Amino acid sequence: MEGSPTSQPTAEFVRQVRDALAHLYDPAHLVRHDLIAQLLPGADHFGDPARALRDLLMDAVEALEPPRGSPTFERDRRPYLVILHRYVDGFPTEDIVDRLHISPRQFQREHRKGLEALAAYLWSRRPHSLPEVPQPEPSLQAEMRTLGVELDDTPLSQLLTEV
């Protein structure tokens, strides 16, 4: 299953995406990145998690390219091109500004739009995890003990597996 109950990525998730993009070709950094657990659960148990994360990010960047033939194709394509040239191709900002014939300020706007679009794309594709079961308040736990009832900390996933 894909998706998330929350439709917009958190600011922390956007920051993590930006950090991973900034280290796209640094396997030592990516191998311990927080996004692996969020986007590729279990990837650290088999294969190369750094490569899996890099491949996922590069595929996500490619998914940002708007379909050809739309009337606003060139304008809509700018955020994609900024992210592609900045992180995948590794071009300096000045080269991207020159290549796309935009101002440094426009570069910043397009970069922000592209980063937000990429984060939203990845956010919507996070695997569902079982919802966290809220822990009872300590006062409730104490009250339950006085009644002779012990609360068990069994994870919901374990309980479902046993059932």
Short mmCIF file of C-alpha atoms in Angstrom, two decimals:
data_model
loop_
_atom_site.label_atom_id
_atom_site.label_comp_id
_atom_site.label_asym_id
_atom_site.label_seq_id
_atom_site.Cartn_x
_atom_site.Cartn_y
_atom_site.Cartn_z
CA MET A 1 0.00 0.00 0.00
CA GLU A 2 1.16 3.51 -0.68
CA GLY A 3 0.24 6.92 0.51
CA SER A 4 -0.20 8.51 3.85
CA PRO A 5 -2.99 9.90 5.95
CA THR A 6 -1.17 13.25 5.89
CA SER A 7 -1.16 14.60 2.34
CA GLN A 8 1.66 17.14 2.70
CA PRO A 9 5.24 16.31 3.67
CA THR A 10 6.58 17.71 6.91
CA ALA A 11 9.26 20.39 6.87
CA GLU A 12 11.64 17.82 8.35
CA PHE A 13 10.92 15.40 5.49
CA VAL A 14 11.61 18.16 2.92
CA ARG A 15 14.88 18.90 4.74
CA GLN A 16 15.83 15.22 4.62
CA VAL A 17 15.08 15.03 0.90
CA ARG A 18 17.25 18.08 0.27
CA ASP A 19 20.07 16.60 2.35
CA ALA A 20 19.89 13.28 0.52
CA LEU A 21 19.94 15.08 -2.85
CA ALA A 22 22.95 17.13 -1.74
CA HIS A 23 24.76 13.85 -1.02
CA LEU A 24 23.35 11.89 -3.96
CA TYR A 25 26.73 10.46 -4.95
CA ASP A 26 28.07 9.94 -1.41
CA PRO A 27 27.24 6.34 -0.44
CA ALA A 28 28.82 6.75 3.00
CA HIS A 29 26.31 9.51 3.76
CA LEU A 30 23.29 7.86 2.12
CA VAL A 31 23.79 4.46 3.75
CA ARG A 32 22.86 5.91 7.15
CA HIS A 33 20.25 8.38 5.91
CA ASP A 34 16.88 8.65 7.69
CA LEU A 35 15.02 8.43 4.37
CA ILE A 36 16.00 4.77 3.99
CA ALA A 37 13.83 3.78 6.94
CA GLN A 38 10.97 5.99 5.73
CA LEU A 39 10.98 5.16 2.03
CA LEU A 40 12.73 1.79 1.81
CA PRO A 41 11.94 -0.16 4.98
CA GLY A 42 13.95 -3.36 5.06
CA ALA A 43 16.44 -2.14 2.42
CA ASP A 44 19.28 -2.34 4.93
CA HIS A 45 18.76 -6.10 5.21
CA PHE A 46 19.59 -6.87 1.62
CA GLY A 47 21.46 -5.25 -1.19
CA ASP A 48 22.96 -1.80 -1.04
CA PRO A 49 20.64 0.64 0.76
CA ALA A 50 22.64 3.69 -0.35
CA ARG A 51 22.28 2.69 -3.99
CA ALA A 52 18.59 1.88 -3.51
CA LEU A 53 18.00 5.34 -2.04
CA ARG A 54 19.99 7.05 -4.81
CA ASP A 55 18.04 5.12 -7.47
CA LEU A 56 14.75 6.01 -5.80
CA LEU A 57 15.67 9.70 -5.68
CA MET A 58 16.80 9.74 -9.31
CA ASP A 59 13.60 8.00 -10.41
CA ALA A 60 11.59 10.54 -8.43
CA VAL A 61 13.42 13.42 -10.11
CA GLU A 62 12.60 11.93 -13.51
CA ALA A 63 8.95 11.58 -12.45
CA LEU A 64 8.84 15.37 -11.98
CA GLU A 65 9.25 16.05 -15.68
CA PRO A 66 5.89 17.26 -17.00
CA PRO A 67 4.40 15.53 -20.02
CA ARG A 68 5.45 16.95 -23.37
CA GLY A 69 2.93 18.85 -25.41
CA SER A 70 1.27 20.81 -22.64
CA PRO A 71 0.84 24.52 -23.46
CA THR A 72 2.93 25.55 -20.44
CA PHE A 73 5.52 22.79 -20.88
CA GLU A 74 8.64 24.99 -20.82
CA ARG A 75 7.55 26.98 -17.75
CA ASP A 76 6.33 23.87 -15.91
CA ARG A 77 9.57 22.10 -16.74
CA ARG A 78 11.83 24.62 -14.96
CA PRO A 79 11.56 23.21 -11.41
CA TYR A 80 12.37 19.77 -12.79
CA LEU A 81 15.36 21.10 -14.74
CA VAL A 82 16.70 23.02 -11.74
CA ILE A 83 16.56 19.90 -9.53
CA LEU A 84 17.96 17.68 -12.30
CA HIS A 85 20.88 19.98 -13.13
CA ARG A 86 21.63 20.90 -9.52
CA TYR A 87 21.63 17.45 -7.93
CA VAL A 88 21.78 14.76 -10.61
CA ASP A 89 24.12 16.58 -13.00
CA GLY A 90 25.94 18.49 -10.24
CA PHE A 91 26.01 21.84 -12.07
CA PRO A 92 26.79 24.97 -10.06
CA THR A 93 23.96 27.44 -9.59
CA GLU A 94 25.54 29.98 -11.97
CA ASP A 95 25.64 27.43 -14.80
CA ILE A 96 21.99 26.51 -14.28
CA VAL A 97 20.98 30.18 -14.26
CA ASP A 98 22.83 30.71 -17.55
CA ARG A 99 21.56 27.49 -19.12
CA LEU A 100 17.90 28.20 -18.28
CA HIS A 101 18.15 31.98 -18.90
CA ILE A 102 16.69 32.84 -15.51
CA SER A 103 17.75 35.19 -12.73
CA PRO A 104 19.32 33.92 -9.49
CA ARG A 105 16.08 34.86 -7.72
CA GLN A 106 14.03 32.87 -10.22
CA PHE A 107 16.45 29.98 -9.69
CA GLN A 108 15.66 30.07 -5.95
CA ARG A 109 11.91 30.03 -6.62
CA GLU A 110 12.18 27.18 -9.12
CA HIS A 111 14.50 25.27 -6.78
CA ARG A 112 12.02 25.59 -3.91
CA LYS A 113 9.11 24.51 -6.14
CA GLY A 114 11.06 21.54 -7.46
CA LEU A 115 12.21 20.45 -4.02
CA GLU A 116 8.69 20.71 -2.63
CA ALA A 117 7.26 18.79 -5.59
CA LEU A 118 9.89 16.07 -5.21
CA ALA A 119 9.26 15.79 -1.47
CA ALA A 120 5.50 15.61 -2.05
CA TYR A 121 6.00 12.88 -4.66
CA LEU A 122 8.17 10.83 -2.28
CA TRP A 123 5.88 11.54 0.68
CA SER A 124 2.88 10.17 -1.20
CA ARG A 125 4.79 6.98 -1.95
CA ARG A 126 5.92 6.17 1.58
CA PRO A 127 4.89 2.65 2.58
CA HIS A 128 2.10 2.51 5.11
CA SER A 129 3.16 1.36 8.49
CA LEU A 130 0.78 0.17 11.12
CA PRO A 131 -0.49 3.06 13.17
CA GLU A 132 1.22 3.68 16.45
CA VAL A 133 -0.84 2.67 19.41
CA PRO A 134 -0.95 5.55 21.87
CA GLN A 135 0.56 4.68 25.21
CA PRO A 136 -1.67 5.17 28.21
CA GLU A 137 -0.88 8.03 30.54
CA PRO A 138 1.33 7.01 33.46
CA SER A 139 -1.50 7.90 35.85
CA LEU A 140 -3.81 5.51 33.99
CA GLN A 141 -1.18 2.77 34.21
CA ALA A 142 -0.89 3.29 37.97
CA GLU A 143 -4.67 3.25 38.34
CA MET A 144 -4.90 0.04 36.32
CA ARG A 145 -2.26 -1.59 38.55
CA THR A 146 -4.27 -0.71 41.64
CA LEU A 147 -7.17 -2.58 40.06
CA GLY A 148 -4.90 -5.56 39.45
CA VAL A 149 -4.75 -5.10 35.68
CA GLU A 150 -1.38 -5.09 33.90
CA LEU A 151 -1.12 -3.43 30.53
CA ASP A 152 0.99 -5.22 27.90
CA ASP A 153 3.30 -3.34 25.51
CA THR A 154 2.79 -5.84 22.69
CA PRO A 155 3.23 -4.12 19.31
CA LEU A 156 0.14 -4.22 17.14
CA SER A 157 2.06 -5.83 14.27
CA GLN A 158 3.12 -8.72 16.53
CA LEU A 159 -0.43 -9.18 17.77
CA LEU A 160 -1.78 -9.22 14.20
CA THR A 161 0.88 -11.72 13.16
CA GLU A 162 -0.02 -14.01 16.07
CA VAL A 163 -3.73 -13.80 15.23
#
